[in-house]
Coordinates of C-alpha atoms in Angstrom, one line a residue:
Chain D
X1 CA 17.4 -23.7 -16.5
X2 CA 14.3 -21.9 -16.5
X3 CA 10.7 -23.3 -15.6
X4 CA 8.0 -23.2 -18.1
X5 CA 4.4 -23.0 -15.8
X6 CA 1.5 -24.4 -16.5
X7 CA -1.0 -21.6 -16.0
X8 CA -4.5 -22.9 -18.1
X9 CA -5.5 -25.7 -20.2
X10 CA -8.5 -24.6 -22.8
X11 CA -10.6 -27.6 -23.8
X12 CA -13.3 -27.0 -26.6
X13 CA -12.3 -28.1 -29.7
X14 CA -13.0 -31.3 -31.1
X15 CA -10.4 -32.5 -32.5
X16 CA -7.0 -31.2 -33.8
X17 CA -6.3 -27.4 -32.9
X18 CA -3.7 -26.4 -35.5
X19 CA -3.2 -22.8 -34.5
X20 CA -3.6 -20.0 -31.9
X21 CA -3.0 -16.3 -32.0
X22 CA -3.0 -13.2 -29.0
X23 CA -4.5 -10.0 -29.5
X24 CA -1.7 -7.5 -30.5
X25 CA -3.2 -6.2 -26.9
X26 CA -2.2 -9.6 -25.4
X27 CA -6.1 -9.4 -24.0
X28 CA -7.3 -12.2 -26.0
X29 CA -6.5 -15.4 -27.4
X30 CA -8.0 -17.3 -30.5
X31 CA -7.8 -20.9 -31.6
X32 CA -9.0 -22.9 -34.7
X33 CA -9.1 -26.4 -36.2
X34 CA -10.4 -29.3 -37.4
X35 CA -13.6 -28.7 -36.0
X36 CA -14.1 -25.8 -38.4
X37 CA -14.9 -23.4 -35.3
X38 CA -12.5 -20.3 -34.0
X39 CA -12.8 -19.9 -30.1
X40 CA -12.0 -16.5 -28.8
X41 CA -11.1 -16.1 -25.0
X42 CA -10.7 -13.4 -22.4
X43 CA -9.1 -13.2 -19.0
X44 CA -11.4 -13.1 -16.7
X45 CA -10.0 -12.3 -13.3
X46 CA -7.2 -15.2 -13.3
X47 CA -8.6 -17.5 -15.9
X48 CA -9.2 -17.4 -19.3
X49 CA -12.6 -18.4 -20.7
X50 CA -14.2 -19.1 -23.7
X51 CA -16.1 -15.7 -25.3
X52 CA -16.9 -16.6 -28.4
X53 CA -17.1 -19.1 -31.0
X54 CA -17.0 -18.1 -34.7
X55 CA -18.9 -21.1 -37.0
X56 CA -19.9 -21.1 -40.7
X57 CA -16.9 -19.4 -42.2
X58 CA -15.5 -22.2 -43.3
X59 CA -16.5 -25.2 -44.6
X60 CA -13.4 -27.5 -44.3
X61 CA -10.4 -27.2 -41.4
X62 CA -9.4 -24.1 -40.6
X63 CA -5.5 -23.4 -40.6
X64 CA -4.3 -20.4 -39.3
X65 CA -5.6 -17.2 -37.6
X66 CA -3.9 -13.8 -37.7
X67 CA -5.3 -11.1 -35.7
X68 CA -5.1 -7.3 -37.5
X69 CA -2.5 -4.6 -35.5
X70 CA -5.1 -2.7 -35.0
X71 CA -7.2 -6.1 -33.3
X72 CA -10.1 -5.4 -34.9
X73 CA -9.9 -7.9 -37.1
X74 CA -9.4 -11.8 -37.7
X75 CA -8.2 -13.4 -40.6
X76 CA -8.8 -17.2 -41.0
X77 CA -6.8 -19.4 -43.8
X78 CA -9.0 -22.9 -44.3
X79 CA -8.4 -26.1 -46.3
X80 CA -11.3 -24.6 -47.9
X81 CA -9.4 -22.6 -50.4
X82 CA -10.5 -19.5 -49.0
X83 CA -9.6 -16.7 -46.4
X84 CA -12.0 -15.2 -44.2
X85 CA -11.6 -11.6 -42.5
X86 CA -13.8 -11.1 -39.7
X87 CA -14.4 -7.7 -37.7
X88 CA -16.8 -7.0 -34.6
X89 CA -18.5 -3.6 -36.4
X90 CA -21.9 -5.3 -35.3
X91 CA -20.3 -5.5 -32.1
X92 CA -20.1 -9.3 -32.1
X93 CA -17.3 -10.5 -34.6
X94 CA -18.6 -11.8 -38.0
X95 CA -17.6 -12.9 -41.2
X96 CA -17.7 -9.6 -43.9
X97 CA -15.3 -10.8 -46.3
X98 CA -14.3 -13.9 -48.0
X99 CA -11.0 -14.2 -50.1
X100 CA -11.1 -16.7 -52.9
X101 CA -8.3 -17.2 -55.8
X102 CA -6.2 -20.1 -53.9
X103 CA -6.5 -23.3 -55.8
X104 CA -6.4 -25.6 -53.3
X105 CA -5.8 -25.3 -49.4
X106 CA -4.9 -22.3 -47.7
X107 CA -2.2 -22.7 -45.2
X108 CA -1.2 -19.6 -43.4
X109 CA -2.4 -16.0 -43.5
X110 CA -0.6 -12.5 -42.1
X111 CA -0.8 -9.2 -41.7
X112 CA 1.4 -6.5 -42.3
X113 CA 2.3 -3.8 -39.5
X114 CA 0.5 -1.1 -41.4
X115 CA -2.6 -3.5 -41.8
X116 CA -2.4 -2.7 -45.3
X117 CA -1.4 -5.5 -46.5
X118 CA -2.4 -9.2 -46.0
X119 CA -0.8 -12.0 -47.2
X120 CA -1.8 -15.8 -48.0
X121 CA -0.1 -18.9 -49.3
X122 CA -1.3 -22.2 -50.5
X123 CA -0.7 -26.1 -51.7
X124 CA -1.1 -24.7 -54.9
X125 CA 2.3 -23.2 -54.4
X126 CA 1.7 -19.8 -54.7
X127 CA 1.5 -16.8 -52.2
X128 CA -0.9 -14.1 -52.7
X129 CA -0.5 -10.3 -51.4
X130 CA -3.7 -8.7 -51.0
X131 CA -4.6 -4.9 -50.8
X132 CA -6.8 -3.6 -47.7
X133 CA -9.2 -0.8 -48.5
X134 CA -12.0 0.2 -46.4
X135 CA -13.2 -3.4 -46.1
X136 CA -12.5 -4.1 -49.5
X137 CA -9.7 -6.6 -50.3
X138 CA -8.1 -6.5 -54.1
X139 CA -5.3 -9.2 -55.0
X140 CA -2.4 -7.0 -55.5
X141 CA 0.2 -9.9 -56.5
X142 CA 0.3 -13.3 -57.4
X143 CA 3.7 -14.6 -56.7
X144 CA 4.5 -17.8 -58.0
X145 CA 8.5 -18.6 -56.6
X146 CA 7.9 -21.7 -54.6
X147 CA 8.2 -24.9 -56.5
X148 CA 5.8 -26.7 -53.8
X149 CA 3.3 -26.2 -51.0
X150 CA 4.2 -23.3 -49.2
X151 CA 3.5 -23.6 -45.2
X152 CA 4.2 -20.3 -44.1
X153 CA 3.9 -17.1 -44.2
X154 CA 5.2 -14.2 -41.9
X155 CA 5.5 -10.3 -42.7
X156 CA 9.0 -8.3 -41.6
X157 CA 8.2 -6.5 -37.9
X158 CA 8.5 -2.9 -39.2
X159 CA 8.5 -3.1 -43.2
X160 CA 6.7 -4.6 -45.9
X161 CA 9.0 -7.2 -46.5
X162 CA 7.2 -10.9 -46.5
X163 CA 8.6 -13.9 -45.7
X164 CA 6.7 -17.5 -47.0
X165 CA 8.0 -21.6 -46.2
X166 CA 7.5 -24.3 -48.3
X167 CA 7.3 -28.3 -49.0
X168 CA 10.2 -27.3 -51.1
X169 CA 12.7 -27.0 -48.3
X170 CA 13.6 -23.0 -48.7
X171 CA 12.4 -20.0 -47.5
X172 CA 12.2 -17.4 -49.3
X173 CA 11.5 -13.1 -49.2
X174 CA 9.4 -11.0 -51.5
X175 CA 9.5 -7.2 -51.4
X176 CA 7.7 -5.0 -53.7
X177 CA 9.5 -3.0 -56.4
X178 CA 8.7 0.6 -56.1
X179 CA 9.2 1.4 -59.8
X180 CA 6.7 -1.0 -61.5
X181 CA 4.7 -2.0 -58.3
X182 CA 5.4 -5.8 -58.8
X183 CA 6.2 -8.4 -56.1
X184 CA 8.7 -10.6 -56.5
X185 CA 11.7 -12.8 -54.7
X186 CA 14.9 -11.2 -53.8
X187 CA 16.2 -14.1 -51.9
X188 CA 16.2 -17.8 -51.1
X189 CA 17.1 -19.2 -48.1
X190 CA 18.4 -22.9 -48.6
X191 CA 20.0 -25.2 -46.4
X192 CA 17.4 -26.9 -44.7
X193 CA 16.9 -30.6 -45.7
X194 CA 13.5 -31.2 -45.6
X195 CA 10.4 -29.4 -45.5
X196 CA 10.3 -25.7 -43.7
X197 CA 7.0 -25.7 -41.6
X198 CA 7.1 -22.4 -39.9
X199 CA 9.6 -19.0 -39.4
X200 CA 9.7 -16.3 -37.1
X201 CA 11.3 -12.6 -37.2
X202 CA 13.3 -11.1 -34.2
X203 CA 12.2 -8.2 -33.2
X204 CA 14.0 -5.8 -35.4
X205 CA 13.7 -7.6 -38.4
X206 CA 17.1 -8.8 -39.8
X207 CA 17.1 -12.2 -38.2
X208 CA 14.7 -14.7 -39.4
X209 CA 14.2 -18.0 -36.9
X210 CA 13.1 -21.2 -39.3
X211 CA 12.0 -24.6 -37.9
X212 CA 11.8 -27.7 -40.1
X213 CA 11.0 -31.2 -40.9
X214 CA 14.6 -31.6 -40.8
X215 CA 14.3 -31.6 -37.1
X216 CA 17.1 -28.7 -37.0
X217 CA 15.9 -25.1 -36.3
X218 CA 18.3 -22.2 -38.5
X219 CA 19.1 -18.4 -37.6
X220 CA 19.8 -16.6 -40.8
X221 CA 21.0 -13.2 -41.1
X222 CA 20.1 -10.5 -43.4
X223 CA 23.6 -8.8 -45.1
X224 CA 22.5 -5.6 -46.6
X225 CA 24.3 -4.2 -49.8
X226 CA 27.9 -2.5 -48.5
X227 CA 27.5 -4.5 -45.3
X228 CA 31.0 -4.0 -43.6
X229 CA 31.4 -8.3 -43.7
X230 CA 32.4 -8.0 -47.2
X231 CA 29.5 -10.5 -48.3
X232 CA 28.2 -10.2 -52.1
X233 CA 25.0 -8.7 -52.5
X234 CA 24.0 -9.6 -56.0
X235 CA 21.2 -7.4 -57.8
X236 CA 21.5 -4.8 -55.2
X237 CA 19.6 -7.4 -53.3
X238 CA 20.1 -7.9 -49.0
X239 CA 22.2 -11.4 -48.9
X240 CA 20.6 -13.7 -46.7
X241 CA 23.0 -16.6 -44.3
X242 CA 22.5 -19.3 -42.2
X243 CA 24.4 -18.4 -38.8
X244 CA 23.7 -20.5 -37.0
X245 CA 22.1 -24.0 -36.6
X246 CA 20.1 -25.6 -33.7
X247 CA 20.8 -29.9 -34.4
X248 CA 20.4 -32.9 -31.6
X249 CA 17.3 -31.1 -29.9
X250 CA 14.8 -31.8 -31.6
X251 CA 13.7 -35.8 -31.9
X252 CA 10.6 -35.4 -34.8
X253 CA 9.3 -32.6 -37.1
X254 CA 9.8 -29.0 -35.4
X255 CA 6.0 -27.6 -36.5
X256 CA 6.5 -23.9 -35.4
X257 CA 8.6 -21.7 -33.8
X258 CA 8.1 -17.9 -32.2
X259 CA 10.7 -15.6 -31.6
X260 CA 9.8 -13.1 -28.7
X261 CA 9.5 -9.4 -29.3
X262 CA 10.1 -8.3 -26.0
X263 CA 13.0 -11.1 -23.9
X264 CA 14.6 -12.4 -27.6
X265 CA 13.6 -16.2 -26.6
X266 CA 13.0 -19.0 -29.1
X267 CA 10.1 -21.1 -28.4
X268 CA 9.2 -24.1 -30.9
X269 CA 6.6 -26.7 -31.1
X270 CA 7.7 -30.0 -31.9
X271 CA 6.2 -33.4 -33.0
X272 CA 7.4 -35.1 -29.9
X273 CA 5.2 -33.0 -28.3
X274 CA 7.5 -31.6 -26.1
X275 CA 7.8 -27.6 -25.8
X276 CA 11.7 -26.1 -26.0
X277 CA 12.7 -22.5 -24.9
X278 CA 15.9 -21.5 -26.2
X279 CA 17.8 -18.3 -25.4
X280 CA 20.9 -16.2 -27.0
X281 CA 24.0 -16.4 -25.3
X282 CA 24.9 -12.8 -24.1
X283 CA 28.7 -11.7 -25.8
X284 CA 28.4 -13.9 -28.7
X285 CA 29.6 -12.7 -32.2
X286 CA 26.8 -11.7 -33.7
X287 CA 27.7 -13.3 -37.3
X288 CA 28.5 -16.9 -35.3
X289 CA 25.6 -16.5 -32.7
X290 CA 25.3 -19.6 -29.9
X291 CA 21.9 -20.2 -28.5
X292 CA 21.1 -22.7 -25.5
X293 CA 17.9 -24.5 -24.2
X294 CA 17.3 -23.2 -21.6
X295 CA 13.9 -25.1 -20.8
X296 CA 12.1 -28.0 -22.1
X297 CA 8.3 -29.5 -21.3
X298 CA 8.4 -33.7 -21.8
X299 CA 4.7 -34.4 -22.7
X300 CA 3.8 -30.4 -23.1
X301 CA 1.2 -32.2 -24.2
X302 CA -0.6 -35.2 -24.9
X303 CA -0.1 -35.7 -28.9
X304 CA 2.2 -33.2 -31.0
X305 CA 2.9 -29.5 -30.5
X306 CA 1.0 -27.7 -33.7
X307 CA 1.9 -23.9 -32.6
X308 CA 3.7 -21.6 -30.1
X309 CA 2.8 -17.9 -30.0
X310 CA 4.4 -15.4 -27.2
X311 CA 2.0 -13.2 -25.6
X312 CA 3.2 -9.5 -27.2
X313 CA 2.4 -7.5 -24.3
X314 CA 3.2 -10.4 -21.3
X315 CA 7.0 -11.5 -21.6
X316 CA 6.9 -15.0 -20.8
X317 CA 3.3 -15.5 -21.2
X318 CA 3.0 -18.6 -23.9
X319 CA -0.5 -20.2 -25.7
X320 CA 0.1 -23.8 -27.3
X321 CA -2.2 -25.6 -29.7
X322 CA -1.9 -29.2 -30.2
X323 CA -3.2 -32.6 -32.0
X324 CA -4.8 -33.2 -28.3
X325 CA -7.7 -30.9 -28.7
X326 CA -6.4 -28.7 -26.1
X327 CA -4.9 -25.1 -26.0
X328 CA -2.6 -24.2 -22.9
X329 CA -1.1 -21.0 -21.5
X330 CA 2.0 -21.1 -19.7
X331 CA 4.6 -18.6 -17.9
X332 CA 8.6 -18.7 -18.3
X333 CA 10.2 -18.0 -15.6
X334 CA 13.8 -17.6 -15.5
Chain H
X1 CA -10.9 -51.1 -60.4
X2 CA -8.8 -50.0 -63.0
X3 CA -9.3 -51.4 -67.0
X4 CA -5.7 -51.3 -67.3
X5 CA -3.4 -53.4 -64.3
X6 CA 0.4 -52.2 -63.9
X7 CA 1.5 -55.4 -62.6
X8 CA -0.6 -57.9 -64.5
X9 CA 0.4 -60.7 -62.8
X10 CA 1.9 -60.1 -59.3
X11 CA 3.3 -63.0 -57.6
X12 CA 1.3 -64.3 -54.6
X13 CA 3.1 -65.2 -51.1
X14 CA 1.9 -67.6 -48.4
X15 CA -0.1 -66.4 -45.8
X16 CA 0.8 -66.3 -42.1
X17 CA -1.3 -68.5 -39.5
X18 CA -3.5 -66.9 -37.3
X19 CA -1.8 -65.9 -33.8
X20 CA -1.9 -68.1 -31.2
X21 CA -3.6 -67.4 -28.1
X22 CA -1.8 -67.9 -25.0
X23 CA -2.6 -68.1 -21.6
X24 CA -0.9 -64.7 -20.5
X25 CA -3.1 -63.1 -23.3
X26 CA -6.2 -64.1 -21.7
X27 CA -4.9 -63.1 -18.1
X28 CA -6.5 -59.7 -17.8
X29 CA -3.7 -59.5 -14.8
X30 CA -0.9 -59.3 -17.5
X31 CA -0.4 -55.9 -19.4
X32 CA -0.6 -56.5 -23.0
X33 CA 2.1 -54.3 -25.1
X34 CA 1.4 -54.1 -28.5
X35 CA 4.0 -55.9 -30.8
X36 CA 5.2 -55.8 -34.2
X37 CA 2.4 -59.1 -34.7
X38 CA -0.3 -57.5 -33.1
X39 CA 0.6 -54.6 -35.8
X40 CA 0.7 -56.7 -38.6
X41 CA -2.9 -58.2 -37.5
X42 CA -4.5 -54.8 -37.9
X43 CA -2.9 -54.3 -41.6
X44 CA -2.6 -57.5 -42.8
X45 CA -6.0 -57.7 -44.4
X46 CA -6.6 -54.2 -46.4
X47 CA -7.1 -54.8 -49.7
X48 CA -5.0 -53.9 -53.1
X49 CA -6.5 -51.1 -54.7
X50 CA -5.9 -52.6 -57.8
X51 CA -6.1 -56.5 -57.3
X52 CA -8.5 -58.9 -54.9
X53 CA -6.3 -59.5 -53.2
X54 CA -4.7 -58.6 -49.3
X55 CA -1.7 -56.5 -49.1
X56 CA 0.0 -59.2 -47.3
X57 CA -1.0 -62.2 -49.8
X58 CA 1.2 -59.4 -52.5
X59 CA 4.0 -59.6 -49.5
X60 CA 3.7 -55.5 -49.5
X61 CA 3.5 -55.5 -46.0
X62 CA 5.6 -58.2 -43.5
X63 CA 5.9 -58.5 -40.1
X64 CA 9.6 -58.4 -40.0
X65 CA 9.6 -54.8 -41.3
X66 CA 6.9 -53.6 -38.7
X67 CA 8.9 -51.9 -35.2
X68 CA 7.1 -51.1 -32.4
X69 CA 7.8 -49.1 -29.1
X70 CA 5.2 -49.4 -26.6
X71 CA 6.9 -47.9 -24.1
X72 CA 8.2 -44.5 -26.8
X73 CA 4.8 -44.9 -28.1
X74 CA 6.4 -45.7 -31.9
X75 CA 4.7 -47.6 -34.7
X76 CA 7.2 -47.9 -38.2
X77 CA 5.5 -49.6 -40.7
X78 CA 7.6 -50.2 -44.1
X79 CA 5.7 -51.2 -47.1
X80 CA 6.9 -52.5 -50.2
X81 CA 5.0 -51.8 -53.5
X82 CA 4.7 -54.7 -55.8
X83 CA 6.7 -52.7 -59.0
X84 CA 8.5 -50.1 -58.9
X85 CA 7.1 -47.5 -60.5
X86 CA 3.6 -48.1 -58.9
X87 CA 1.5 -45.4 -59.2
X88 CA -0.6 -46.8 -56.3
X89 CA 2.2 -46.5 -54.0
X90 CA 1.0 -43.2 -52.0
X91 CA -2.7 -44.9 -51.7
X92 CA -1.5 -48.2 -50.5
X93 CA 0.8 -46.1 -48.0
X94 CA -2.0 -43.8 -46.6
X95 CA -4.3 -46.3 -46.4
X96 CA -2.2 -48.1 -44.1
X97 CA -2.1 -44.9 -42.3
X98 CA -5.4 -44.2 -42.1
X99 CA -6.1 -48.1 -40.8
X100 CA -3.1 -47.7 -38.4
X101 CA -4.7 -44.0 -37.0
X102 CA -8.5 -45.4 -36.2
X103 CA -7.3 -48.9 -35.1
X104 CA -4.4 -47.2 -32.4
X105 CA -4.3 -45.2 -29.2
X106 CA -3.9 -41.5 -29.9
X107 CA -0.9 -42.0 -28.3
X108 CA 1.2 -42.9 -31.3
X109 CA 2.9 -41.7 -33.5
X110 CA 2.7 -43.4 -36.7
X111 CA 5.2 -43.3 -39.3
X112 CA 4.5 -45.0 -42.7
X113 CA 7.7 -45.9 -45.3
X114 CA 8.4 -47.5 -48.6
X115 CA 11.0 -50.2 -47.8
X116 CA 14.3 -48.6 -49.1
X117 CA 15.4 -49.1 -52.8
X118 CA 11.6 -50.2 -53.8
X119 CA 10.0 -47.7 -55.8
X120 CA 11.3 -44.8 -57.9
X121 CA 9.4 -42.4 -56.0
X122 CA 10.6 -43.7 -52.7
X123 CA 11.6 -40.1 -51.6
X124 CA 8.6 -38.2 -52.5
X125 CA 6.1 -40.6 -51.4
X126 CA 7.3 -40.6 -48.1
X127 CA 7.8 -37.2 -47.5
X128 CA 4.3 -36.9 -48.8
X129 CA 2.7 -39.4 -46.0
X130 CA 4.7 -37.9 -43.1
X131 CA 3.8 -34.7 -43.7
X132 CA 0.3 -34.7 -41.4
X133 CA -1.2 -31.2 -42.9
X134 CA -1.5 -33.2 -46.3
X135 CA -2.7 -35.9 -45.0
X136 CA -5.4 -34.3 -43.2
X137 CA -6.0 -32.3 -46.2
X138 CA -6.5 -35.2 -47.9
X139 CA -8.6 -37.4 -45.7
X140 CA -11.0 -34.2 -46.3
X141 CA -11.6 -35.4 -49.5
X142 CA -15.0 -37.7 -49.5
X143 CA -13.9 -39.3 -53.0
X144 CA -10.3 -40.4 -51.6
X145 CA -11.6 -41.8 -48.3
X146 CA -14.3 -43.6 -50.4
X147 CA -11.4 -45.2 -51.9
X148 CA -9.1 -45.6 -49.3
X149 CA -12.7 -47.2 -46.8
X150 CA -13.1 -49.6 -49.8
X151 CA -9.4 -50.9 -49.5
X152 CA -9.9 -51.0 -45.7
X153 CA -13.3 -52.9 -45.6
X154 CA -12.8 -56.4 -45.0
X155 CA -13.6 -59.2 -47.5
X156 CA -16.5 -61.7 -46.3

């Protein structure tokens, strides 16, 4: 067993902190909530403190923050209906841009590796794709698959391949057809039981990690067409299977879950607001994986776990957000 | 209130006496768990949306289906809507929650349930009052908590 460390507990917020993001650098850390404020923090020799605090871009709870690859900009998905994209041109970072179009509450907003691409998705069970040019943001899709709220959404690593979770229990992946230019599914990934709250890629991009209401967490797989397992790859279309299941870990709703780019550990955030690392065996056939907990924090803290993010550039480094107001950093160490 | 009732005449049940006060409750010396009573006292007197009446003079909620772990920090509440196709099953259920969230420590976690087999909806409901994004979402909404504080004040 490994021991998750305690390193820094952020207070600030009032109120529920429902997400928290690193700079692609791993330099900085944001936050957001119920308090409709994002808190930006640096390191400053061993500690993090609070730099900044972005107010009046949002007028309701905000959501989700993504931070742009490049890290020059934030985008913020609120209960407000809209999505706000903040840069720092004035030196300070500000709101320049506000995406409307949602009909009800945003839930979850992402960037794609080239930064070209952002995508939202709503209660009003649609996910949007959105064009970046120069500062200027033009809906390029309107995808309407889900049959409920969708929770989540998360771009492919290298591609632009986009990923979304829903109310309805599935998860599904959209990729843009290069002959007409139009979005659409070319998969559904269904087993869960209950609503899917969050996913996660692995690092090269043909595993996804999914956490639900359920209280299971699933590894699926991607089987491209002439994949050597024999498995049918109707439409042309990459086949997507559930390899492997997580059950008896988890005692309420898993709320997210982050799969490390750099050590391949599982982290998830769980409404018993304890924090559970889990980690691959080595040798294990890679169509019937086996993956162990290897650590788990009783009372990470005080009220539910809302996120988990890995630090990109620190392995081990870990920022939570919870119900209790509070944001913590911790280190794994094995 | 609505022109049109669903349940025109909804039968009325007894009403349970007022908890009596021991001596170890008023010893400050003796820790004081909260029980599945103590529960029921906090709920007991929202009001019907639809009706004058208290949601436990409609029997919707009971003490015997109230569980409570102090120690796990767990509050269950089951509810039972009076017909079962009520449309005001989702309101009755969240403003239980919403009673049940300002009157407890932050400590616990809450869940809210239609008592199995009692409403058509039974699945959907509750999947709709566990899931804590909505219901935050929701309690966002000025015109719902108007609604929700009016079922929640108390009557004289």
């Amino acid at each position: 067993m490994g021991t998750l460390e305690l390193k820094q507990s952020l207070t600030g917020h009032r109120g529920r902190v429902w997400s928290v993001c690193w700079h692609p650098k791993g330099a900085n850390l944001a936050s957001c909530g119920e308090d409709k404020t994002i808190i930006i923090y640096e390191l400053a020799g061993l500690n993090w403190v609070r730099k900044m605090i972005l107010t009046e871009g949002h007028s309701r709870t905000i959501r989700e923050l993504a931070w742009s690859p490049c890290g020059n900009y934030i985008a913020s998905a609120s209960f407000d209906a809209t999505t706000a994209v903040w840069d720092k041109k004035s030196g300070q970072f500000e709101c320049n841009a506000t995406l409307e179009g949602h009909e009800n509450e945003v839930k979850s907003v992402g960037w794609s590796i080239s930064g070209q691409l952002l995508a939202t998705c709503s209660r009003d069970k649609s996910v949007w794709v959105w064009e970046v040019n120069d500062d200027e943001y033009e809906c390029a899709a309107v995808i309407n698959a889900h049959t409920q709220d969708v929770k989540k959404v998360r771009w492919h690593p290298h591609e632009e391949i986009l990923a979304s979770a829903s109310y309805d229990n599935t998860v599904k992946i959209f990729k843009e057809d290069a002959a007409d230019s139009d979005w659409s599914c070319t998969a559904t990934l269904s087993s869960h039981t209950s609503t899917v709250w969050s996913l996660s890629w692995d690092k090269i991009g043909n595993r996804i990690a999914t956490c639900s209401d359920d209280k299971t967490v699933k590894i699926w797989r991607e089987y491209k067409p002439g994949n050597d397992m024999g498995i049918a790859t109707p439409n042309n279309e990459s086949t997507w299977k559930c390899i492997c299941t997580l059950s008896g870990y988890h005692t309420r709703t898993i709320y997210d879950i982050d799969w490390c780019k750099i050590t391949g550990l599982l982290v998830t955030a769980c409404g018993d607001d304890i924090i559970r690392i889990f980690k691959e065996d080595t040798n294990c056939d890679p169509h019937q994986p086996n993956f162990t907990m290897i650590c788990s924090i009783n009372s990470a803290h005080a009220q539910d776990v809302n996120c988990v993010h890995w630090n990109p550039t620190i392995p081990g480094q870990l920022a939570s957000a919870s119900d209790d107001s509070t944001v913590k950093i911790w280190l794994y160490n094995e | 209130m609505s022109e049109n009732l669903e349940n025109i005449n909804p039968k009325l049940y007894k009403k349970l006496d007022d908890r009596e006060i021991t001596i170890s409750d008023q010893d400050e010396d003796v820790t004081d768990e909260f029980d599945a009573r103590e529960i029921f006292d906090i709920i007991r007197n929202i009001n019907d949306p639809e009706h004058p009446l208290t949601l436990e003079e409609l029997n919707v909620v009971e003490q015997n289906l109230i569980e409570v772990d102090d120690k796990k920090n767990t509050v269950d509440v089951k509810f039972t809507p009076t017909i079962p196709h009520c449309s005001m099953a989702t309101l009755i259920g969240l403003s239980i929650r919403v009673q049940l969230l300002r009157a407890l420590p932050s400590r616990f976690k809450v869940s809210v349930e239609i008592s199995p087999g009692t409403h058509i909806s039974e699945a959907a409901v509750n999947k709709q009052l566990a899931d804590k994004e909505r219901v935050a979402a929701a309690l966002e909404n000025s015109m719902l908590v108007g609604v929700i504080n009016q079922c929640l004040a108390p009557k004289n």
